[in-house]
Amino acid sequence: MTASSGHPTRSGLTRRQSLFGGLCLCCLGTAGLSPRAYAETFTMDEVGPGIFIRKGLIADADAQNLDAIANIGFIVGENGVLVTESGGSLADGQWLRSEIAKRTDKPITHVVLTHVHPDHAFGAGAFVADKPVFVGHAKLKEALDARGEFYRKRLIDLFGEEKTGPVVYPTMAVADTAEIDLGDRTLVFTAHGPAHTTSDLSMRDSKSGLLFPADLLFVERIPSLDGSLKGWLKELERIKATGAAQAVPGHGPVRVELAPAVADLTAYLTALRDETKAAIAKDVPIDKAVGLVAQGQQDKWKLFEHYNRRNVTVAYQELEWD
């Protein structure tokens, strides 16, 4: 999604206008799916022992998909259930809550809010009654204070207040690392520096060895830059250093080999960095650079035209005075 600043860019657009990533307001549908049709659209895959993930749609949020565009799911432990991502709306979270109930009657003890973006955080309202620990980055509260109501109002515009849900804040803040013991498995959390956003949290499951980098790892769908380009490249090195073999990305297939997925993302972000620097060095204005930078990556990513221009805008602003 976008940064909260309203300052104009050189192209004359505010950051909110040019970078409201993940929500294409021009794609607003005219009617939502019925509850039954919505439920039949998605399935859960068991990607590891007791780990169930729903593949998000590679699309922008609209009234029909209810912002079900992120990979979301849950982990069943001996002592309870940890929700790995809550979904993109109250309705999406309610669907996930029903899928959990189909598979276990264990209590939902934890809900992880991996970062500020609505497609990952706005399903949290569906779990408030369970009184779980809401786990988030130490910077997430600050990010939600700045953007939460803004995002909520835009989602209400898309599919109505009753399906949007409230802004839910973390009750457990991770500033560095933390562990949660579900009885037969431990989840290890890492708070990352500014990268995809300023509030990125990753998780690793001790039982399966799977890494959950959330939106620090995009596969197939073009990444959206909303934190720091240089920081994201740095954090990808940290992710590689975990030694994990496989991962559950925030978008794309529900389970991937980590090394090639990180390599693909690194290639895009490196092209974005190097070509943006070159454009700045040649005094190419930002409104021209957005149509030139990283075009060699176009065939490698879905929704490229939706997001690359925004990514270039963020990269240009970060690197302009580098």
mmCIF file of C-alpha atoms in Angstrom:
data_model
loop_
_atom_site.group_PDB
_atom_site.id
_atom_site.type_symbol
_atom_site.label_atom_id
_atom_site.label_comp_id
_atom_site.label_asym_id
_atom_site.label_seq_id
_atom_site.Cartn_x
_atom_site.Cartn_y
_atom_site.Cartn_z
ATOM 1 C CA MET A 1 0.000 0.000 0.000
ATOM 2 C CA THR A 2 1.107 3.599 0.197
ATOM 3 C CA ALA A 3 2.995 5.884 2.428
ATOM 4 C CA SER A 4 0.966 8.314 4.463
ATOM 5 C CA SER A 5 2.572 11.512 3.269
ATOM 6 C CA GLY A 6 0.429 13.882 1.256
ATOM 7 C CA HIS A 7 3.311 15.844 -0.249
ATOM 8 C CA PRO A 8 3.235 16.150 -4.025
ATOM 9 C CA THR A 9 5.749 14.310 -6.174
ATOM 10 C CA ARG A 10 7.409 15.909 -9.202
ATOM 11 C CA SER A 11 4.609 14.479 -11.313
ATOM 12 C CA GLY A 12 2.067 16.524 -9.339
ATOM 13 C CA LEU A 13 0.437 13.545 -7.623
ATOM 14 C CA THR A 14 0.402 13.089 -3.883
ATOM 15 C CA ARG A 15 2.010 9.931 -2.531
ATOM 16 C CA ARG A 16 -1.413 8.641 -1.533
ATOM 17 C CA GLN A 17 -2.753 9.196 -5.017
ATOM 18 C CA SER A 18 0.182 7.653 -6.827
ATOM 19 C CA LEU A 19 1.025 4.832 -4.440
ATOM 20 C CA PHE A 20 -2.185 3.417 -3.018
ATOM 21 C CA GLY A 21 -0.837 -0.013 -3.899
ATOM 22 C CA GLY A 22 -3.012 -3.094 -3.522
ATOM 23 C CA LEU A 23 -6.263 -1.172 -4.074
ATOM 24 C CA CYS A 24 -7.201 -0.220 -7.591
ATOM 25 C CA LEU A 25 -10.225 1.980 -7.032
ATOM 26 C CA CYS A 26 -10.949 2.061 -10.759
ATOM 27 C CA CYS A 27 -11.606 -1.694 -10.580
ATOM 28 C CA LEU A 28 -14.558 -1.318 -8.225
ATOM 29 C CA GLY A 29 -17.176 -3.940 -8.979
ATOM 30 C CA THR A 30 -20.905 -3.360 -8.850
ATOM 31 C CA ALA A 31 -21.908 -6.273 -6.649
ATOM 32 C CA GLY A 32 -20.281 -8.611 -4.158
ATOM 33 C CA LEU A 33 -20.293 -12.391 -4.286
ATOM 34 C CA SER A 34 -22.932 -14.207 -2.264
ATOM 35 C CA PRO A 35 -21.528 -15.848 0.898
ATOM 36 C CA ARG A 36 -21.879 -19.277 -0.690
ATOM 37 C CA ALA A 37 -20.200 -18.263 -3.944
ATOM 38 C CA TYR A 38 -17.413 -16.561 -2.043
ATOM 39 C CA ALA A 39 -16.839 -19.649 0.113
ATOM 40 C CA GLU A 40 -16.683 -21.869 -2.951
ATOM 41 C CA THR A 41 -14.101 -19.643 -4.641
ATOM 42 C CA PHE A 42 -11.283 -20.565 -2.250
ATOM 43 C CA THR A 43 -9.727 -23.655 -0.724
ATOM 44 C CA MET A 44 -7.124 -24.302 1.961
ATOM 45 C CA ASP A 45 -3.952 -26.257 1.177
ATOM 46 C CA GLU A 46 -2.109 -28.118 3.919
ATOM 47 C CA VAL A 47 1.447 -27.036 3.116
ATOM 48 C CA GLY A 48 3.008 -28.641 6.188
ATOM 49 C CA PRO A 49 1.885 -30.603 9.252
ATOM 50 C CA GLY A 50 -1.011 -28.630 10.693
ATOM 51 C CA ILE A 51 -0.329 -25.637 8.421
ATOM 52 C CA PHE A 52 -3.199 -24.528 6.172
ATOM 53 C CA ILE A 53 -2.847 -21.716 3.622
ATOM 54 C CA ARG A 54 -5.313 -20.059 1.227
ATOM 55 C CA LYS A 55 -3.811 -18.702 -1.983
ATOM 56 C CA GLY A 56 -4.839 -15.125 -2.560
ATOM 57 C CA LEU A 57 -6.077 -13.868 -5.890
ATOM 58 C CA ILE A 58 -3.585 -12.086 -8.126
ATOM 59 C CA ALA A 59 -5.814 -9.061 -8.519
ATOM 60 C CA ASP A 60 -6.585 -5.706 -6.991
ATOM 61 C CA ALA A 61 -9.172 -5.501 -4.243
ATOM 62 C CA ASP A 62 -12.725 -4.964 -5.414
ATOM 63 C CA ALA A 63 -16.289 -5.413 -4.220
ATOM 64 C CA GLN A 64 -16.429 -8.960 -5.538
ATOM 65 C CA ASN A 65 -13.229 -10.409 -4.094
ATOM 66 C CA LEU A 66 -13.500 -8.566 -0.752
ATOM 67 C CA ASP A 67 -9.724 -7.985 -0.734
ATOM 68 C CA ALA A 68 -8.948 -11.713 -0.655
ATOM 69 C CA ILE A 69 -5.682 -11.102 -2.472
ATOM 70 C CA ALA A 70 -3.093 -12.229 0.093
ATOM 71 C CA ASN A 71 -1.991 -15.699 1.146
ATOM 72 C CA ILE A 72 -3.589 -16.262 4.541
ATOM 73 C CA GLY A 73 -3.923 -19.218 6.856
ATOM 74 C CA PHE A 74 -3.326 -20.798 10.218
ATOM 75 C CA ILE A 75 -1.122 -23.193 12.161
ATOM 76 C CA VAL A 76 -2.573 -25.780 14.538
ATOM 77 C CA GLY A 77 -0.497 -26.526 17.611
ATOM 78 C CA GLU A 78 -1.044 -28.762 20.597
ATOM 79 C CA ASN A 79 -2.267 -25.864 22.717
ATOM 80 C CA GLY A 80 -4.077 -23.744 20.181
ATOM 81 C CA VAL A 81 -4.241 -22.117 16.761
ATOM 82 C CA LEU A 82 -2.094 -19.296 15.420
ATOM 83 C CA VAL A 83 -3.525 -17.325 12.495
ATOM 84 C CA THR A 84 -0.650 -16.462 10.155
ATOM 85 C CA GLU A 85 -2.521 -13.695 8.301
ATOM 86 C CA SER A 86 -6.032 -12.470 9.037
ATOM 87 C CA GLY A 87 -7.306 -11.603 5.547
ATOM 88 C CA GLY A 88 -8.169 -8.415 3.719
ATOM 89 C CA SER A 89 -11.573 -7.570 5.156
ATOM 90 C CA LEU A 90 -13.909 -8.577 7.955
ATOM 91 C CA ALA A 91 -15.703 -10.847 5.484
ATOM 92 C CA ASP A 92 -12.420 -12.460 4.422
ATOM 93 C CA GLY A 93 -11.451 -12.985 8.056
ATOM 94 C CA GLN A 94 -14.845 -14.519 8.806
ATOM 95 C CA TRP A 95 -14.314 -16.961 5.964
ATOM 96 C CA LEU A 96 -10.930 -17.913 7.425
ATOM 97 C CA ARG A 97 -12.485 -18.269 10.878
ATOM 98 C CA SER A 98 -15.020 -20.725 9.446
ATOM 99 C CA GLU A 99 -12.269 -22.735 7.756
ATOM 100 C CA ILE A 100 -10.453 -23.075 11.073
ATOM 101 C CA ALA A 101 -13.638 -24.308 12.744
ATOM 102 C CA LYS A 102 -13.982 -27.028 10.090
ATOM 103 C CA ARG A 103 -10.601 -28.475 11.049
ATOM 104 C CA THR A 104 -10.168 -27.997 14.775
ATOM 105 C CA ASP A 105 -11.988 -26.948 17.912
ATOM 106 C CA LYS A 106 -8.790 -25.723 19.563
ATOM 107 C CA PRO A 107 -8.817 -22.094 20.702
ATOM 108 C CA ILE A 108 -7.422 -19.363 18.501
ATOM 109 C CA THR A 109 -4.668 -18.050 20.737
ATOM 110 C CA HIS A 110 -2.680 -15.798 18.390
ATOM 111 C CA VAL A 111 -3.301 -13.711 15.273
ATOM 112 C CA VAL A 112 -0.252 -12.400 13.409
ATOM 113 C CA LEU A 113 -0.472 -8.998 11.706
ATOM 114 C CA THR A 114 2.614 -9.090 9.497
ATOM 115 C CA HIS A 115 2.420 -5.441 8.395
ATOM 116 C CA VAL A 116 0.109 -2.480 7.935
ATOM 117 C CA HIS A 117 -1.430 -3.262 4.537
ATOM 118 C CA PRO A 118 -5.179 -3.946 4.481
ATOM 119 C CA ASP A 119 -5.004 -7.195 2.498
ATOM 120 C CA HIS A 120 -3.154 -8.732 5.450
ATOM 121 C CA ALA A 121 -4.588 -6.892 8.448
ATOM 122 C CA PHE A 122 -8.262 -6.087 7.963
ATOM 123 C CA GLY A 123 -9.540 -9.604 8.618
ATOM 124 C CA ALA A 124 -8.416 -9.266 12.235
ATOM 125 C CA GLY A 125 -11.831 -8.050 13.353
ATOM 126 C CA ALA A 126 -13.231 -11.543 12.747
ATOM 127 C CA PHE A 127 -11.047 -12.855 15.600
ATOM 128 C CA VAL A 128 -11.567 -10.189 18.257
ATOM 129 C CA ALA A 129 -14.188 -12.281 20.058
ATOM 130 C CA ASP A 130 -11.648 -15.099 20.431
ATOM 131 C CA LYS A 131 -9.511 -12.745 22.543
ATOM 132 C CA PRO A 132 -6.207 -13.863 21.006
ATOM 133 C CA VAL A 133 -2.848 -12.186 21.298
ATOM 134 C CA PHE A 134 -2.489 -9.958 18.230
ATOM 135 C CA VAL A 135 1.183 -10.111 17.231
ATOM 136 C CA GLY A 136 2.811 -7.313 15.246
ATOM 137 C CA HIS A 137 5.980 -5.364 14.585
ATOM 138 C CA ALA A 138 6.886 -2.715 17.164
ATOM 139 C CA LYS A 139 6.322 -0.098 14.435
ATOM 140 C CA LEU A 140 2.886 -1.416 13.446
ATOM 141 C CA LYS A 141 0.902 0.697 15.904
ATOM 142 C CA GLU A 142 2.534 3.832 14.555
ATOM 143 C CA ALA A 143 1.748 2.771 10.992
ATOM 144 C CA LEU A 144 -1.868 1.971 11.854
ATOM 145 C CA ASP A 145 -2.245 5.299 13.634
ATOM 146 C CA ALA A 146 -1.113 7.024 10.444
ATOM 147 C CA ARG A 147 -3.078 4.981 7.923
ATOM 148 C CA GLY A 148 -5.607 2.676 9.527
ATOM 149 C CA GLU A 149 -8.673 4.894 9.218
ATOM 150 C CA PHE A 150 -7.623 6.053 5.769
ATOM 151 C CA TYR A 151 -7.455 2.442 4.596
ATOM 152 C CA ARG A 152 -10.711 1.562 6.337
ATOM 153 C CA LYS A 153 -12.604 4.349 4.621
ATOM 154 C CA ARG A 154 -11.267 3.297 1.216
ATOM 155 C CA LEU A 155 -12.320 -0.306 1.860
ATOM 156 C CA ILE A 156 -15.763 0.872 2.931
ATOM 157 C CA ASP A 157 -15.988 2.657 -0.414
ATOM 158 C CA LEU A 158 -15.242 -0.675 -2.105
ATOM 159 C CA PHE A 159 -17.548 -3.102 -0.336
ATOM 160 C CA GLY A 160 -19.370 -1.439 2.552
ATOM 161 C CA GLU A 161 -18.787 -0.962 6.247
ATOM 162 C CA GLU A 162 -20.365 -4.248 7.321
ATOM 163 C CA LYS A 163 -17.794 -6.228 5.320
ATOM 164 C CA THR A 164 -14.782 -4.028 6.059
ATOM 165 C CA GLY A 165 -14.196 -4.430 9.772
ATOM 166 C CA PRO A 166 -12.333 -2.343 12.360
ATOM 167 C CA VAL A 167 -8.699 -1.343 12.641
ATOM 168 C CA VAL A 168 -7.184 -3.873 15.060
ATOM 169 C CA TYR A 169 -3.977 -3.072 16.909
ATOM 170 C CA PRO A 170 -1.281 -5.481 18.053
ATOM 171 C CA THR A 171 -1.280 -6.443 21.725
ATOM 172 C CA MET A 172 2.188 -8.031 21.473
ATOM 173 C CA ALA A 173 4.856 -5.868 19.843
ATOM 174 C CA VAL A 174 8.022 -7.454 18.441
ATOM 175 C CA ALA A 175 10.974 -5.068 18.349
ATOM 176 C CA ASP A 176 13.691 -7.605 17.546
ATOM 177 C CA THR A 177 12.866 -11.309 17.937
ATOM 178 C CA ALA A 178 10.254 -13.247 19.886
ATOM 179 C CA GLU A 179 8.975 -16.797 20.303
ATOM 180 C CA ILE A 180 5.518 -18.267 20.755
ATOM 181 C CA ASP A 181 5.162 -21.837 21.986
ATOM 182 C CA LEU A 182 2.075 -23.686 20.751
ATOM 183 C CA GLY A 183 3.019 -26.818 22.702
ATOM 184 C CA ASP A 184 4.463 -29.064 20.024
ATOM 185 C CA ARG A 185 5.934 -26.299 17.895
ATOM 186 C CA THR A 186 7.572 -22.919 18.393
ATOM 187 C CA LEU A 187 7.116 -19.920 16.140
ATOM 188 C CA VAL A 188 10.115 -17.598 15.983
ATOM 189 C CA PHE A 189 9.445 -14.000 14.934
ATOM 190 C CA THR A 190 11.799 -11.420 13.451
ATOM 191 C CA ALA A 191 11.072 -7.700 13.203
ATOM 192 C CA HIS A 192 12.656 -6.308 10.052
ATOM 193 C CA GLY A 193 13.929 -2.849 9.225
ATOM 194 C CA PRO A 194 12.127 -0.700 6.626
ATOM 195 C CA ALA A 195 11.707 -2.814 3.491
ATOM 196 C CA HIS A 196 8.364 -3.661 1.886
ATOM 197 C CA THR A 197 6.883 -1.428 4.614
ATOM 198 C CA THR A 198 8.179 -0.037 7.896
ATOM 199 C CA SER A 199 6.419 -2.778 9.884
ATOM 200 C CA ASP A 200 7.410 -6.113 8.295
ATOM 201 C CA LEU A 201 7.349 -9.174 10.543
ATOM 202 C CA SER A 202 8.498 -12.651 9.481
ATOM 203 C CA MET A 203 8.021 -15.986 11.224
ATOM 204 C CA ARG A 204 9.581 -19.444 11.155
ATOM 205 C CA ASP A 205 7.922 -22.669 12.300
ATOM 206 C CA SER A 206 10.187 -25.051 14.216
ATOM 207 C CA LYS A 207 8.162 -28.147 13.354
ATOM 208 C CA SER A 208 8.122 -27.836 9.568
ATOM 209 C CA GLY A 209 11.082 -25.516 9.078
ATOM 210 C CA LEU A 210 8.900 -23.317 6.877
ATOM 211 C CA LEU A 211 9.646 -19.612 6.737
ATOM 212 C CA PHE A 212 6.764 -17.135 6.597
ATOM 213 C CA PRO A 213 8.291 -13.910 5.222
ATOM 214 C CA ALA A 214 4.875 -12.405 4.413
ATOM 215 C CA ASP A 215 5.204 -9.584 1.875
ATOM 216 C CA LEU A 216 8.957 -9.496 2.130
ATOM 217 C CA LEU A 217 8.576 -12.230 -0.497
ATOM 218 C CA PHE A 218 6.369 -11.814 -3.563
ATOM 219 C CA VAL A 219 6.222 -14.618 -6.131
ATOM 220 C CA GLU A 220 4.671 -14.141 -9.600
ATOM 221 C CA ARG A 221 2.846 -10.976 -8.508
ATOM 222 C CA ILE A 222 4.960 -7.829 -8.793
ATOM 223 C CA PRO A 223 6.044 -6.524 -5.393
ATOM 224 C CA SER A 224 4.800 -3.186 -4.072
ATOM 225 C CA LEU A 225 7.413 -0.916 -2.542
ATOM 226 C CA ASP A 226 6.197 1.089 0.436
ATOM 227 C CA GLY A 227 9.189 1.231 2.770
ATOM 228 C CA SER A 228 12.786 1.304 1.587
ATOM 229 C CA LEU A 229 14.230 -0.157 -1.585
ATOM 230 C CA LYS A 230 17.731 -0.340 -0.132
ATOM 231 C CA GLY A 231 16.316 -1.759 3.065
ATOM 232 C CA TRP A 232 14.337 -4.438 1.242
ATOM 233 C CA LEU A 233 17.439 -5.680 -0.548
ATOM 234 C CA LYS A 234 19.210 -5.785 2.821
ATOM 235 C CA GLU A 235 16.394 -7.721 4.477
ATOM 236 C CA LEU A 236 16.352 -10.253 1.637
ATOM 237 C CA GLU A 237 19.941 -11.045 2.543
ATOM 238 C CA ARG A 238 18.810 -11.689 6.103
ATOM 239 C CA ILE A 239 16.057 -13.971 4.845
ATOM 240 C CA LYS A 240 18.549 -15.961 2.791
ATOM 241 C CA ALA A 241 20.770 -16.243 5.860
ATOM 242 C CA THR A 242 18.023 -18.026 7.819
ATOM 243 C CA GLY A 243 18.931 -21.237 6.011
ATOM 244 C CA ALA A 244 15.261 -22.045 5.367
ATOM 245 C CA ALA A 245 14.713 -24.179 2.285
ATOM 246 C CA GLN A 246 11.054 -23.389 1.662
ATOM 247 C CA ALA A 247 8.704 -20.528 2.385
ATOM 248 C CA VAL A 248 5.101 -19.376 2.318
ATOM 249 C CA PRO A 249 5.187 -16.039 0.442
ATOM 250 C CA GLY A 250 2.743 -13.222 1.033
ATOM 251 C CA HIS A 251 1.528 -13.473 -2.569
ATOM 252 C CA GLY A 252 1.851 -16.227 -5.151
ATOM 253 C CA PRO A 253 2.009 -20.013 -4.700
ATOM 254 C CA VAL A 254 1.355 -21.148 -1.144
ATOM 255 C CA ARG A 255 4.724 -22.913 -0.806
ATOM 256 C CA VAL A 256 7.917 -22.228 -2.749
ATOM 257 C CA GLU A 257 11.605 -22.990 -2.793
ATOM 258 C CA LEU A 258 13.105 -20.006 -1.017
ATOM 259 C CA ALA A 259 16.360 -19.493 -2.930
ATOM 260 C CA PRO A 260 14.975 -19.067 -6.476
ATOM 261 C CA ALA A 261 12.047 -16.994 -5.230
ATOM 262 C CA VAL A 262 14.383 -14.608 -3.406
ATOM 263 C CA ALA A 263 16.639 -14.482 -6.470
ATOM 264 C CA ASP A 264 13.743 -13.410 -8.715
ATOM 265 C CA LEU A 265 12.620 -10.709 -6.306
ATOM 266 C CA THR A 266 16.184 -9.497 -5.816
ATOM 267 C CA ALA A 267 16.616 -9.235 -9.596
ATOM 268 C CA TYR A 268 13.562 -6.970 -9.880
ATOM 269 C CA LEU A 269 14.504 -4.775 -6.935
ATOM 270 C CA THR A 270 18.082 -4.504 -8.179
ATOM 271 C CA ALA A 271 16.879 -3.430 -11.626
ATOM 272 C CA LEU A 272 14.570 -0.925 -9.956
ATOM 273 C CA ARG A 273 17.462 0.472 -7.906
ATOM 274 C CA ASP A 274 20.099 0.583 -10.622
ATOM 275 C CA GLU A 275 17.877 1.954 -13.375
ATOM 276 C CA THR A 276 16.333 4.560 -11.095
ATOM 277 C CA LYS A 277 19.823 5.718 -10.106
ATOM 278 C CA ALA A 278 20.757 5.920 -13.776
ATOM 279 C CA ALA A 279 17.659 7.980 -14.572
ATOM 280 C CA ILE A 280 18.427 10.368 -11.711
ATOM 281 C CA ALA A 281 22.029 10.712 -12.871
ATOM 282 C CA LYS A 282 20.777 11.689 -16.341
ATOM 283 C CA ASP A 283 18.274 14.185 -14.875
ATOM 284 C CA VAL A 284 15.326 12.211 -16.240
ATOM 285 C CA PRO A 285 12.256 13.659 -14.456
ATOM 286 C CA ILE A 286 10.166 11.305 -12.377
ATOM 287 C CA ASP A 287 7.149 11.464 -14.686
ATOM 288 C CA LYS A 288 9.342 10.124 -17.511
ATOM 289 C CA ALA A 289 11.307 7.674 -15.360
ATOM 290 C CA VAL A 290 8.176 5.796 -14.305
ATOM 291 C CA GLY A 291 7.703 4.636 -17.892
ATOM 292 C CA LEU A 292 11.322 3.653 -18.438
ATOM 293 C CA VAL A 293 12.714 2.005 -15.321
ATOM 294 C CA ALA A 294 12.736 -1.800 -14.933
ATOM 295 C CA GLN A 295 10.856 -2.414 -18.176
ATOM 296 C CA GLY A 296 13.037 -5.457 -18.839
ATOM 297 C CA GLN A 297 11.277 -7.125 -15.919
ATOM 298 C CA GLN A 298 7.800 -6.631 -17.378
ATOM 299 C CA ASP A 299 7.220 -10.182 -18.650
ATOM 300 C CA LYS A 300 8.320 -11.733 -15.364
ATOM 301 C CA TRP A 301 5.618 -10.287 -13.100
ATOM 302 C CA LYS A 302 1.832 -10.208 -13.114
ATOM 303 C CA LEU A 303 0.175 -6.799 -12.573
ATOM 304 C CA PHE A 304 3.412 -5.135 -13.669
ATOM 305 C CA GLU A 305 1.633 -2.154 -15.215
ATOM 306 C CA HIS A 306 -0.383 -1.637 -12.031
ATOM 307 C CA TYR A 307 2.575 -1.350 -9.694
ATOM 308 C CA ASN A 308 5.890 -0.679 -11.409
ATOM 309 C CA ARG A 309 5.193 3.015 -11.927
ATOM 310 C CA ARG A 310 4.399 3.372 -8.236
ATOM 311 C CA ASN A 311 7.512 1.468 -7.294
ATOM 312 C CA VAL A 312 9.632 3.737 -9.458
ATOM 313 C CA THR A 313 8.064 6.767 -7.778
ATOM 314 C CA VAL A 314 8.996 5.500 -4.311
ATOM 315 C CA ALA A 315 12.462 4.442 -5.439
ATOM 316 C CA TYR A 316 13.108 7.801 -7.123
ATOM 317 C CA GLN A 317 12.203 9.697 -3.953
ATOM 318 C CA GLU A 318 14.422 7.468 -1.844
ATOM 319 C CA LEU A 319 17.433 7.552 -4.169
ATOM 320 C CA GLU A 320 17.198 11.129 -5.462
ATOM 321 C CA TRP A 321 19.402 12.546 -2.711
ATOM 322 C CA ASP A 322 21.425 9.375 -2.146
#
